GROMACS .gro file of C-alpha atoms in nm:
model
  392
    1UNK     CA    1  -4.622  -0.525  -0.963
    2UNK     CA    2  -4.824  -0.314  -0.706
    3UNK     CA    3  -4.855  -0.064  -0.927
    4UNK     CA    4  -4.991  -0.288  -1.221
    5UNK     CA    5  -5.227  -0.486  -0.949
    6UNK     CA    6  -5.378  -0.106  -0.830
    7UNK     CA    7  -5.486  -0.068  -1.218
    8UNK     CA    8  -5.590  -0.382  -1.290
    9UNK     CA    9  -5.766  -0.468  -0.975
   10UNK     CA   10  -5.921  -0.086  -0.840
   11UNK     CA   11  -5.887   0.122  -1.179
   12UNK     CA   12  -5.627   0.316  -0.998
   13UNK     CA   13  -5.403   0.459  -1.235
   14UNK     CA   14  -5.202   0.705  -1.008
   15UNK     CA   15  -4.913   0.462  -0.856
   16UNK     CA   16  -4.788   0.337  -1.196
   17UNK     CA   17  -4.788   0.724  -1.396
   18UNK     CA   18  -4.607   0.813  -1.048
   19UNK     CA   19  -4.362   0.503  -1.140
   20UNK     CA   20  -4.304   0.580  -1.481
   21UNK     CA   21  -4.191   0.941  -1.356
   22UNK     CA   22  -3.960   0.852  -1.078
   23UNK     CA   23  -3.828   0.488  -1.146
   24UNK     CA   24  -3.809   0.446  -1.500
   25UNK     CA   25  -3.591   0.180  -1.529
   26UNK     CA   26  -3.774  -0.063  -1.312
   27UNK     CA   27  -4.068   0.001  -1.588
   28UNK     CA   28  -3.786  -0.109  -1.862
   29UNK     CA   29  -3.729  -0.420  -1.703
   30UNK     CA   30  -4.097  -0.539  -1.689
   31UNK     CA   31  -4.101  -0.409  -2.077
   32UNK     CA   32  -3.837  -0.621  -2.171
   33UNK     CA   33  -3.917  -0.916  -1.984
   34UNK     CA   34  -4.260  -0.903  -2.163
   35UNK     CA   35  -4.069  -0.851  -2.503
   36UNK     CA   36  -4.295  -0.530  -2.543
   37UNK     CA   37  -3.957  -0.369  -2.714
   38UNK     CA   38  -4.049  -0.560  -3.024
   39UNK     CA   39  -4.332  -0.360  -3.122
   40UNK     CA   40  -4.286   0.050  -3.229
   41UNK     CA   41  -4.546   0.131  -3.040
   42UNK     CA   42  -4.688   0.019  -2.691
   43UNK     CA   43  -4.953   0.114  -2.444
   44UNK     CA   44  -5.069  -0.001  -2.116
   45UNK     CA   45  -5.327  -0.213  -2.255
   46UNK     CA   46  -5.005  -0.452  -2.374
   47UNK     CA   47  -4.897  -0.447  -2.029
   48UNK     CA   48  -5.253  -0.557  -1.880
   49UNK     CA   49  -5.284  -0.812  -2.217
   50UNK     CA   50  -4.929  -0.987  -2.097
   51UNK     CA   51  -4.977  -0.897  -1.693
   52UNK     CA   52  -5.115  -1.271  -1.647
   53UNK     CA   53  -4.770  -1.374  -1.657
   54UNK     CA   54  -4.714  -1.225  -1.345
   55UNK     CA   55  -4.868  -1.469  -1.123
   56UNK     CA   56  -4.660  -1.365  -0.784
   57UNK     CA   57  -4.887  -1.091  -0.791
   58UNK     CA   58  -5.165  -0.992  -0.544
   59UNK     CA   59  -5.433  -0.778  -0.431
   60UNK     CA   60  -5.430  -0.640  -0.099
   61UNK     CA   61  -5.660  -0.888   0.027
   62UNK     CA   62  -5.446  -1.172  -0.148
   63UNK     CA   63  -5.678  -1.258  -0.475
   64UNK     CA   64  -5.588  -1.108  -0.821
   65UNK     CA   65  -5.848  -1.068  -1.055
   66UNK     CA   66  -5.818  -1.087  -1.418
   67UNK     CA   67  -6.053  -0.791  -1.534
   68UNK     CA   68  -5.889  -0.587  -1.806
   69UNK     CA   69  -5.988  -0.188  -1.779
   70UNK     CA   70  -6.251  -0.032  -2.018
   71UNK     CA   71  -6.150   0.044  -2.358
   72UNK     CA   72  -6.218   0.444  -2.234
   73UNK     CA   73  -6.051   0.419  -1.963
   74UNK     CA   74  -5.717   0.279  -2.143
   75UNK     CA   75  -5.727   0.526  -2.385
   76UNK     CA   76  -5.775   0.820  -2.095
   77UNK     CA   77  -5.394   0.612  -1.940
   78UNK     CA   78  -5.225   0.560  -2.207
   79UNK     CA   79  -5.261   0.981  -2.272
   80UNK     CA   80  -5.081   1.003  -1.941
   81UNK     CA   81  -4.795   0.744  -2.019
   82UNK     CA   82  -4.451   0.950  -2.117
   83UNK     CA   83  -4.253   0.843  -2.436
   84UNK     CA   84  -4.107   0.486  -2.320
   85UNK     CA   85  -3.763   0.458  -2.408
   86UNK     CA   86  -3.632   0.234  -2.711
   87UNK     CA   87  -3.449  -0.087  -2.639
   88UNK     CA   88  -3.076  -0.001  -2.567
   89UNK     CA   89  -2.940  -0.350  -2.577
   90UNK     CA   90  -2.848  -0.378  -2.185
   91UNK     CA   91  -2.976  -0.695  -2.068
   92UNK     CA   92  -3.115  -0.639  -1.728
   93UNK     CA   93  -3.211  -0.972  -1.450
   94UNK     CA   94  -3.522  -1.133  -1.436
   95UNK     CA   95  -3.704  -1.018  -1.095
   96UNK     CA   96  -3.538  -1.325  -0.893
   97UNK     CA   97  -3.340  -1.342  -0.540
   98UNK     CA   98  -3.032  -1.281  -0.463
   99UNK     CA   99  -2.969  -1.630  -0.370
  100UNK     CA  100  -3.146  -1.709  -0.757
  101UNK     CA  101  -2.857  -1.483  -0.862
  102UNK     CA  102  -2.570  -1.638  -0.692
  103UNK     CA  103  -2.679  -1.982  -0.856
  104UNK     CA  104  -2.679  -1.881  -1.213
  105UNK     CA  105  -2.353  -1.699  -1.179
  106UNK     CA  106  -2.173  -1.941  -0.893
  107UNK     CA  107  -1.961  -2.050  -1.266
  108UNK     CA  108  -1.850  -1.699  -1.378
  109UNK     CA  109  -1.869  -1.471  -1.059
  110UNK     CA  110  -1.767  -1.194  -1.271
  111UNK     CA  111  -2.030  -1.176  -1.499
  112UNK     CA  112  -2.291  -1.053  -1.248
  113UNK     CA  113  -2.234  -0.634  -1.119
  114UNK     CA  114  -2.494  -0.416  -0.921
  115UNK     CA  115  -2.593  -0.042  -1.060
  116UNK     CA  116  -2.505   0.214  -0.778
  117UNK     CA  117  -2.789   0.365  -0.863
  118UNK     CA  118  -3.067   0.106  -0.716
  119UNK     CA  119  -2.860  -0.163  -0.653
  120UNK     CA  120  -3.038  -0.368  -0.989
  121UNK     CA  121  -2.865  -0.635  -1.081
  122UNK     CA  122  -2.710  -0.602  -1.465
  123UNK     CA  123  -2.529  -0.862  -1.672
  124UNK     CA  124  -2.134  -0.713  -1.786
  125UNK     CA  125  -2.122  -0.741  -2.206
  126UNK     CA  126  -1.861  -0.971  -2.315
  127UNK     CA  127  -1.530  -0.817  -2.325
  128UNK     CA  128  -1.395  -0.761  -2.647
  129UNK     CA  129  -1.099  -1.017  -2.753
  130UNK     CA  130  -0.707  -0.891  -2.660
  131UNK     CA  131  -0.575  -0.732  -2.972
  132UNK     CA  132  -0.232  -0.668  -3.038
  133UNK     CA  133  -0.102  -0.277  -3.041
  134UNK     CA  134   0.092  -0.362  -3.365
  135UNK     CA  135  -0.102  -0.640  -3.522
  136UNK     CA  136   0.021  -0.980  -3.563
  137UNK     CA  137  -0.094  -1.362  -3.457
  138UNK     CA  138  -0.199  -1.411  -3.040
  139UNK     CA  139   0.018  -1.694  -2.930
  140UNK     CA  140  -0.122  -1.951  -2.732
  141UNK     CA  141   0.111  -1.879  -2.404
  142UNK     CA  142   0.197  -1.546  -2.295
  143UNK     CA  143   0.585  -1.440  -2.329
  144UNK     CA  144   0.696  -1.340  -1.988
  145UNK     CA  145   0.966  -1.059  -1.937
  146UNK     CA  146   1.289  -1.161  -1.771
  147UNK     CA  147   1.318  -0.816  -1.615
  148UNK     CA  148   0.971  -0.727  -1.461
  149UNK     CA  149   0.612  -0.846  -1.423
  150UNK     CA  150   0.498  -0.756  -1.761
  151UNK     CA  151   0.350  -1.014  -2.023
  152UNK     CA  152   0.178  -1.007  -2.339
  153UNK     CA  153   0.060  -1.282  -2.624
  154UNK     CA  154   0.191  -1.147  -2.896
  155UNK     CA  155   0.580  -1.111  -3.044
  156UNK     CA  156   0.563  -0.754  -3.138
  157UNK     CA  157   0.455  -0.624  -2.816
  158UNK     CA  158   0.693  -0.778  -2.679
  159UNK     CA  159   1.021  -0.691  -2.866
  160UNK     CA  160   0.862  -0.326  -2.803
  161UNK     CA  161   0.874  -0.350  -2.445
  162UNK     CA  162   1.238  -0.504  -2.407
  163UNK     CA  163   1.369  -0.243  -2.643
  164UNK     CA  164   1.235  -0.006  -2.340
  165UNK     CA  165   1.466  -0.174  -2.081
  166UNK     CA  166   1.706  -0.160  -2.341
  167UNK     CA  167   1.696   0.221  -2.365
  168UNK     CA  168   1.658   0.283  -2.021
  169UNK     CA  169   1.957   0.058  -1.927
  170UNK     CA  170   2.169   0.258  -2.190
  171UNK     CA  171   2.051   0.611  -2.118
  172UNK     CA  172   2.296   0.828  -1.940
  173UNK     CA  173   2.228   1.174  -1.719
  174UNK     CA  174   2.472   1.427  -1.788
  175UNK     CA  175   2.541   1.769  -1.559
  176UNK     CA  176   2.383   2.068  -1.662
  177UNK     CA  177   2.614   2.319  -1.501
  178UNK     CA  178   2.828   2.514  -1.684
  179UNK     CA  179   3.156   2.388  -1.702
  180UNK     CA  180   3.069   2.067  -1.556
  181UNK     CA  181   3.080   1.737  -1.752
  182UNK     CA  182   3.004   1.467  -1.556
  183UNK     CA  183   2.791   1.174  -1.696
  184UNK     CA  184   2.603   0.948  -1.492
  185UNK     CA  185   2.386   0.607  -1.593
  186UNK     CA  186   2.142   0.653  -1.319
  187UNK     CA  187   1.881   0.897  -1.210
  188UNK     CA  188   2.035   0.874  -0.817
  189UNK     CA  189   2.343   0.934  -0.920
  190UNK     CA  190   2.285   1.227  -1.116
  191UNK     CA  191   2.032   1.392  -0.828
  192UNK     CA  192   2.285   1.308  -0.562
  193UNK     CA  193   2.550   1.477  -0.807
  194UNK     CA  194   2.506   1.875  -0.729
  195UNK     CA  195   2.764   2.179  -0.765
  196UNK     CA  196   2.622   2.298  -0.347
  197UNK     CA  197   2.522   2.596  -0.439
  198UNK     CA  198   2.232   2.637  -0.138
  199UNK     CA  199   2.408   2.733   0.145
  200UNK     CA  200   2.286   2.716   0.554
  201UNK     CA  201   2.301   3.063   0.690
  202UNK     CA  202   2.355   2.857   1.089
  203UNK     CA  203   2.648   2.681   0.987
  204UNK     CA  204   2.755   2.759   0.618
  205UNK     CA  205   2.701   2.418   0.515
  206UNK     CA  206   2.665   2.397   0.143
  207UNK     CA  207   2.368   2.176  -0.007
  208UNK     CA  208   2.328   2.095  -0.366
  209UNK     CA  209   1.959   2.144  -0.358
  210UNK     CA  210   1.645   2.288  -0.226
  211UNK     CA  211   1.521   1.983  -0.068
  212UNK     CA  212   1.830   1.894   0.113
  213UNK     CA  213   1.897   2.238   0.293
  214UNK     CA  214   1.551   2.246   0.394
  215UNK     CA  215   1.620   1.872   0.559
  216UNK     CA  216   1.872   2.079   0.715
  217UNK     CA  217   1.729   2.350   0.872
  218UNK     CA  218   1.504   2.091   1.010
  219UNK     CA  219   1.765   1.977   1.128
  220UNK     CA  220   1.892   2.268   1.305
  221UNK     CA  221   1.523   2.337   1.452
  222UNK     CA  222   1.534   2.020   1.644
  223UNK     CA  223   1.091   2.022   1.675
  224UNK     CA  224   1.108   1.635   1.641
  225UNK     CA  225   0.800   1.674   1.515
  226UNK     CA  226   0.772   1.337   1.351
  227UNK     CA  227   0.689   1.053   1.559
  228UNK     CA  228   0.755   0.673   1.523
  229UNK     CA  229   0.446   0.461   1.527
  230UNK     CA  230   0.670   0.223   1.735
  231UNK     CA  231   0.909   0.331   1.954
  232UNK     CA  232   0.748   0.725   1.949
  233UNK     CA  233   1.118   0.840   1.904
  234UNK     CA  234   1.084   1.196   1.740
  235UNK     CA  235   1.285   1.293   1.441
  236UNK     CA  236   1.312   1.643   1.226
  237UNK     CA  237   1.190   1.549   0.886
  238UNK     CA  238   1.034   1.245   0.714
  239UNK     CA  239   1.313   1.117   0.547
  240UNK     CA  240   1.506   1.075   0.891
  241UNK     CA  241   1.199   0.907   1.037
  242UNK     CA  242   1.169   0.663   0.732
  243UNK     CA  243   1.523   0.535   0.754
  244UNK     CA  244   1.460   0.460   1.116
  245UNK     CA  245   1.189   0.241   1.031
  246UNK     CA  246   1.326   0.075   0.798
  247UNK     CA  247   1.672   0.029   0.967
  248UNK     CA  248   1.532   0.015   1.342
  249UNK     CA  249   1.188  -0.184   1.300
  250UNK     CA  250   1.127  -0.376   0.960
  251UNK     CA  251   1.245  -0.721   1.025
  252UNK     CA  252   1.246  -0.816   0.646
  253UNK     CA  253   1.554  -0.608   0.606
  254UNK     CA  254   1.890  -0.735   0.702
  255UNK     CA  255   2.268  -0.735   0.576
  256UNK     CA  256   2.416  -1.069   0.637
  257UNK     CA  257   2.800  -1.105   0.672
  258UNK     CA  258   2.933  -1.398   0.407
  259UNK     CA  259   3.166  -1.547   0.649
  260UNK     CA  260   3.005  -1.543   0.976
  261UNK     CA  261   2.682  -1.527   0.869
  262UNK     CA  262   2.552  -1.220   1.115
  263UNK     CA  263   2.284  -1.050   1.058
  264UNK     CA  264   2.324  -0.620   1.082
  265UNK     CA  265   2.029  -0.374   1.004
  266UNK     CA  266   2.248  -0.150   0.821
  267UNK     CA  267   2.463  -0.231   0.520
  268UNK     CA  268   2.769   0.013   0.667
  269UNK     CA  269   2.762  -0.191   0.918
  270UNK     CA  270   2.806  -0.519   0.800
  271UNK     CA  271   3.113  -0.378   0.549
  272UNK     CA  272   3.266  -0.243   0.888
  273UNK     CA  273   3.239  -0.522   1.041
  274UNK     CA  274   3.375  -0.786   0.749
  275UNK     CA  275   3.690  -0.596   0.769
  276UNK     CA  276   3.746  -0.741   1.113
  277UNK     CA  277   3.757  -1.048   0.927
  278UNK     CA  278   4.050  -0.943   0.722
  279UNK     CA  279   4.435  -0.932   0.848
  280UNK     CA  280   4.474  -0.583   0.640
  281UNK     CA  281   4.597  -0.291   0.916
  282UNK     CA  282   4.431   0.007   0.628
  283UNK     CA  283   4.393   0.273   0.956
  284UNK     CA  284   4.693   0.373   1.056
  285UNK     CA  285   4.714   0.614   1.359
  286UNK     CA  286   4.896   0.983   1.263
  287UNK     CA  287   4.991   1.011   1.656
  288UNK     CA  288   5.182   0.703   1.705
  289UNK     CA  289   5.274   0.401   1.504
  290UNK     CA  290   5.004   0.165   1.561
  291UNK     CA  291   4.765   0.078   1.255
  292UNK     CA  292   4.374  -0.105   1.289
  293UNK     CA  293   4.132  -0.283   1.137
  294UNK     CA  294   3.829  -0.047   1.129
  295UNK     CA  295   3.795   0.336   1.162
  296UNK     CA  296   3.624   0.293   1.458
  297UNK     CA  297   3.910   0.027   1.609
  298UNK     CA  298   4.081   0.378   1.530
  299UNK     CA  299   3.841   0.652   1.691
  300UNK     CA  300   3.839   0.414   2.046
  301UNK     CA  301   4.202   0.429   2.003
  302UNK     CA  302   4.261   0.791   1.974
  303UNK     CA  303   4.017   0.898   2.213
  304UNK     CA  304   4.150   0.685   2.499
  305UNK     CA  305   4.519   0.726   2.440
  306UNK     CA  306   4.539   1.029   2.281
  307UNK     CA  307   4.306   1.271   2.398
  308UNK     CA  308   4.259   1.079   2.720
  309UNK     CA  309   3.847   1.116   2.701
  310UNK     CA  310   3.725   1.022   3.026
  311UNK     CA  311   3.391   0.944   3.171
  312UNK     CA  312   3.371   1.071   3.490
  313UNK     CA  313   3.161   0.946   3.816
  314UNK     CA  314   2.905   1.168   3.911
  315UNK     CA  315   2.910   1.099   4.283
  316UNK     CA  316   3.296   1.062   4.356
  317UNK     CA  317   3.468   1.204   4.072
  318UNK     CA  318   3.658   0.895   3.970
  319UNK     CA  319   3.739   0.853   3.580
  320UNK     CA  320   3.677   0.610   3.373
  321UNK     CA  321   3.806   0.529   2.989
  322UNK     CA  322   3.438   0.390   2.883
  323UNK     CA  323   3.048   0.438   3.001
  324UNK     CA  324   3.073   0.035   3.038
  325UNK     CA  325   3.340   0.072   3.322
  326UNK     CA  326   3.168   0.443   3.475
  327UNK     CA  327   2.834   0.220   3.479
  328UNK     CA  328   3.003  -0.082   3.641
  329UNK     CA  329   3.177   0.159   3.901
  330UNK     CA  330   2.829   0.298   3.978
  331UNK     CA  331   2.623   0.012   4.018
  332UNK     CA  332   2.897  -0.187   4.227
  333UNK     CA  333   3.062   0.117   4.441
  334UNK     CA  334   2.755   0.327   4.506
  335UNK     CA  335   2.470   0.086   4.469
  336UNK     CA  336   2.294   0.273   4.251
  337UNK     CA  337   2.099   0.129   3.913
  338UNK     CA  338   2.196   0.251   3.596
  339UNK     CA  339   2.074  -0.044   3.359
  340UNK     CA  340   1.766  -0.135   3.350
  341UNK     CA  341   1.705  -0.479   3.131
  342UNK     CA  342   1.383  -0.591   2.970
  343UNK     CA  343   1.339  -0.927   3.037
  344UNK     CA  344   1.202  -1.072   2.704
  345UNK     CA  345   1.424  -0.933   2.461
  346UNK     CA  346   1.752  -0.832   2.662
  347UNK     CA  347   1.753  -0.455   2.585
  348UNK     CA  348   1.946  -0.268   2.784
  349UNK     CA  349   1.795   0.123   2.891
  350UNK     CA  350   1.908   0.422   3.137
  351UNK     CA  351   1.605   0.513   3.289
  352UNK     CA  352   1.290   0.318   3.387
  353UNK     CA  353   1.084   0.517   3.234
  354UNK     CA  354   1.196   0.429   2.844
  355UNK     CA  355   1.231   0.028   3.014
  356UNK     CA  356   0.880   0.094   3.095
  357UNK     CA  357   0.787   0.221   2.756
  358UNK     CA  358   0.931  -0.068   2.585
  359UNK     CA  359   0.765  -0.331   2.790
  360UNK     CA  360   0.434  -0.178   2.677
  361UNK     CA  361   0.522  -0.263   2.312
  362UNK     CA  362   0.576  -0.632   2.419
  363UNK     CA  363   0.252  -0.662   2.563
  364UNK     CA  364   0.092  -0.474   2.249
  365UNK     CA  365   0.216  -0.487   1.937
  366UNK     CA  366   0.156  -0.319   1.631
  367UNK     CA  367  -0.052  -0.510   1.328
  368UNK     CA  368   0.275  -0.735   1.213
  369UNK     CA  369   0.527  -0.704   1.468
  370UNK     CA  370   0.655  -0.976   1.635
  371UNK     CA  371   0.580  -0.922   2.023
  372UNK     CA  372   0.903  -1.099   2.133
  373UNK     CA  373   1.160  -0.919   1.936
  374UNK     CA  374   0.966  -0.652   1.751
  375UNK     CA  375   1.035  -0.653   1.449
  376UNK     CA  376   0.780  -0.567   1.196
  377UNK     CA  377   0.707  -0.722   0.886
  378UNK     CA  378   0.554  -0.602   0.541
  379UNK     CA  379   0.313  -0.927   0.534
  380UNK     CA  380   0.154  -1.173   0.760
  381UNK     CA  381   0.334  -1.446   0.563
  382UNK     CA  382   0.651  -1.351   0.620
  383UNK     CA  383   0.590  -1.275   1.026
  384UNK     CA  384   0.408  -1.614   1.035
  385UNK     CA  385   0.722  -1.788   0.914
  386UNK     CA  386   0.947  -1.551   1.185
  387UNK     CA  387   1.146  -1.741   1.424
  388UNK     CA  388   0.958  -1.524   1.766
  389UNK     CA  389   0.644  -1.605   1.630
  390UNK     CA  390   0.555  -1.866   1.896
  391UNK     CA  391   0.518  -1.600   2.161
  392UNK     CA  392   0.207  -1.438   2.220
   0.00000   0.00000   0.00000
C-alpha cells in the first residue's frame, strides 16, 4: 500500500519494483484481491485503475490523491515489472486483523494456518473425503476393534485388520540353533530363550546374548554411573535403573494380594507372600525335619539354626541372631542412634545423612510425585485422585 501510494502520489516507482523483487507474494495477494488474475495480461496501470479501492491508504502527510501517472511514464514501469505469476488456485486472506481472523474462523478453528515463511495467513483446501483401501460403502458409524485403538468406516478394512491380530496371535518363534527345537508363541519368550553361548571372562557366567553379558560386565564394573532422578541411588546400566523406577517410585504400579488385599511393588512379592496364606509346608529343610511356608521362612531358618549367622556388636562384642535385635542392643545398652526416622512417611535410615536426603524430597518434589509418600505418577489425573494428595 506504501509502495502503490509512493507511485501514485510522488511518481516514485522504486519501492514497488523493489517489492515485486523481494516480496512477491504480498504483490499476489493485492492481484488477486483486485481479480487482476482474470485477465492474460496486466500492467501497473490496472493496479492504479482499481487502487481506489484501497481507501485505508495514505500519503505521508495523511491525504491520498487520485492522479493516475502519465501514459509515458506507465509504459517506462510497466518495462520494469517482472513476469507476474499465473493464478495457482491458493486462496490467500483479505488484508484484515488478526482479531478479523479469529471471527471468521471462531466456527472451524482448523481451517485457518500461518505460512512460516511471513507468517501470511492462508486458508487449508478441503480435505479430500475418507476412501476405503479396498473399496466398498462408508458406514455411517465407525467399527471399533475389540483388541486396540484402531477404527475404520468401512467392513473390508476392517476384516483386514483383525485377520492381523489373528496372525500375530497364531504366529510361533522357533530356535534357530542347530539341534535345538524349541517353539515359542511370543517374541519374549523366544529372546529370553538362548543356548549361553557369551561367556564372562570375571566369573564364567554364561549369557545367551550380547546385550546381556555386556549388562554384566557393567555389572562387575560397579561405576553406578546411572543416577535416579529421585532418590539419586546409582545403578550400572539402564535397564537396572528403569526397574527401580518403576518398582521403587511409580505409584500407578502395584500387585495387590486377593485375600488380604495388600498392596506390594513387585509381583514376586506378592506370590511370596500369598503362600503365607496357604497351610501347604512346600520348603522342607535338608538339615533337620522341619518344613515352611516360603523360601525365605526357609533361608531365616537355616541361617539362624544352622549356620548360626550372627550379628555382632561393634562396641562389646555381644551377638545377636538379627540386625533388629544388634540395633535394639545398641540403641538401649550403649545409647547410641542407629535409626533415624523421617517423620512424614515413617522410613526408617542408618545414617543422617541419607534421613537428611530424603527429607529434601518431601519438601520438593518432582513434577507428579506425591510429597507425602512419594510416589510418582504417569499423569496429573491419576496423582490428583491419590490418597496423600492433601499434603502440600
Amino acid at each position: 500500500m506504501n509502495s502503490l501510494v509512493k507511485l501514485n502520489q510522488y511518481k516514485n516507482s522504486t519501492p514497488i519494483v523493489d517489492l515485486f523483487a523481494s516480496q512477491s507474494n504480498l504483490v499476489q495477494t493485492v492481484i488477486k484481491d483486485l481479480d487482476l488474475c482474470r485477465k492474460d495480461s496486466f500492467s501497473v496501470e490496472d493496479l492504479l485503475e482499481e487502487f481506489p479501492r484501497y481507501d485505508m491508504a495514505f500519503s505521508e502527510d495523511g491525504v491520498l490523491k487520485q492522479e493516475i501517472p502519465n501514459q509515458d511514464q506507465g509504459e517506462s514501469f510497466a518495462e520494469e515489472l517482472p513476469n507476474l505469476p499465473i493464478d495457482t488456485g491458493t486462496i490467500y486472506a483479505e488484508e484484515c486483523t488478526i482479531e478479523e481472523l479469529q471471527e471468521l474462523t471462531k466456527d472451524n478453528p482448523d481451517l485457518l494456518v500461518t505460512d512460516s515463511s511471513d507468517d501470511y495467513p492462508v486458508f487449508k483446501k478441503n480435505k479430500p473425503p475418507i476412501k476405503s483401501k479396498y473399496g466398498g460403502r462408508k458406514l455411517d458409524k465407525p467399527l471399533q476393534c475389540p483388541k486396540c485403538p484402531y477404527s475404520t468406516y468401512f467392513k473390508r478394512n476392517f476384516h483386514t485388520h483383525q485377520e492381523v491380530h489373528k496372525k500375530r496371535e497364531t504366529r510361533v518363534y522357533a530356535c534357530k540353533e542347530p539341534g535345538c527345537t524349541e517353539v515359542f508363541k511370543t517374541y519374549r519368550k523366544y529372546k529370553r530363550h538362548g543356548h549361553q553361548t557369551f561367556i564372562c571372562d570375571n566369573c564364567g557366567l554364561r549369557c545367551a546374548s550380547k546385550a546381556s553379558l555386556k549388562g554384566h560386565l557393567a555389572r562387575h564394573a560397579m561405576k553406578l554411573e546411572h543416577k535416579c532422578p529421585y532418590c539419586r541411588q546409582g545403578y550400572n546400566t539402564k535397564e537396572d535403573l528403569r526397574l527401580h523406577v518403576r518398582h521403587q517410585h511409580l505409584g500407578t504400579i502395584s500387585y495387590s494380594c486377593e485375600i488380604c488385599e495388600m498392596s506390594f511393588n513387585r509381583k514376586s512379592i506378592r506370590d511370596g507372600h500369598l503362600l503365607t496364606h496357604g497351610k501347604s509346608l512346600d520348603f522342607p529343610c535338608t538339615m533337620c525335619d522341619k518344613k515352611f511356608k516360603t523360601h525365605k521362612y526357609l533361608q531365616k531358618h537355616i541361617n539362624g539354626v544352622h549356620k548360626k549367622l550372627q550379628f555382632t556388636c561393634s562396641y562389646c562384642n555381644a551377638d545377636f541372631r538379627t540386625t533388629y535385635l544388634r540395633n535394639n542392643h545398641i540403641e538401649c545398652v550403649h545409647g547410641i542412634q542407629t535409626r533415624f526416622v523421617c517423620g512424614v512417611c515413617v522410613q526408617t535410615f542408618d545414617s543422617q545423612d541419607k534421613l537428611d536426603s530424603h527429607r529434601a524430597r518431601h519438601e520438593n518434589p518432582h513434577d507428579q510425585e506425591c510429597g507425602k509418600c512419594l510416589a510418582v505418577f504417569t499423569s496429573k489425573d491419576l496423582l490428583g485422585s491419590h490418597q496423600c494428595i492433601t499434603y502440600r
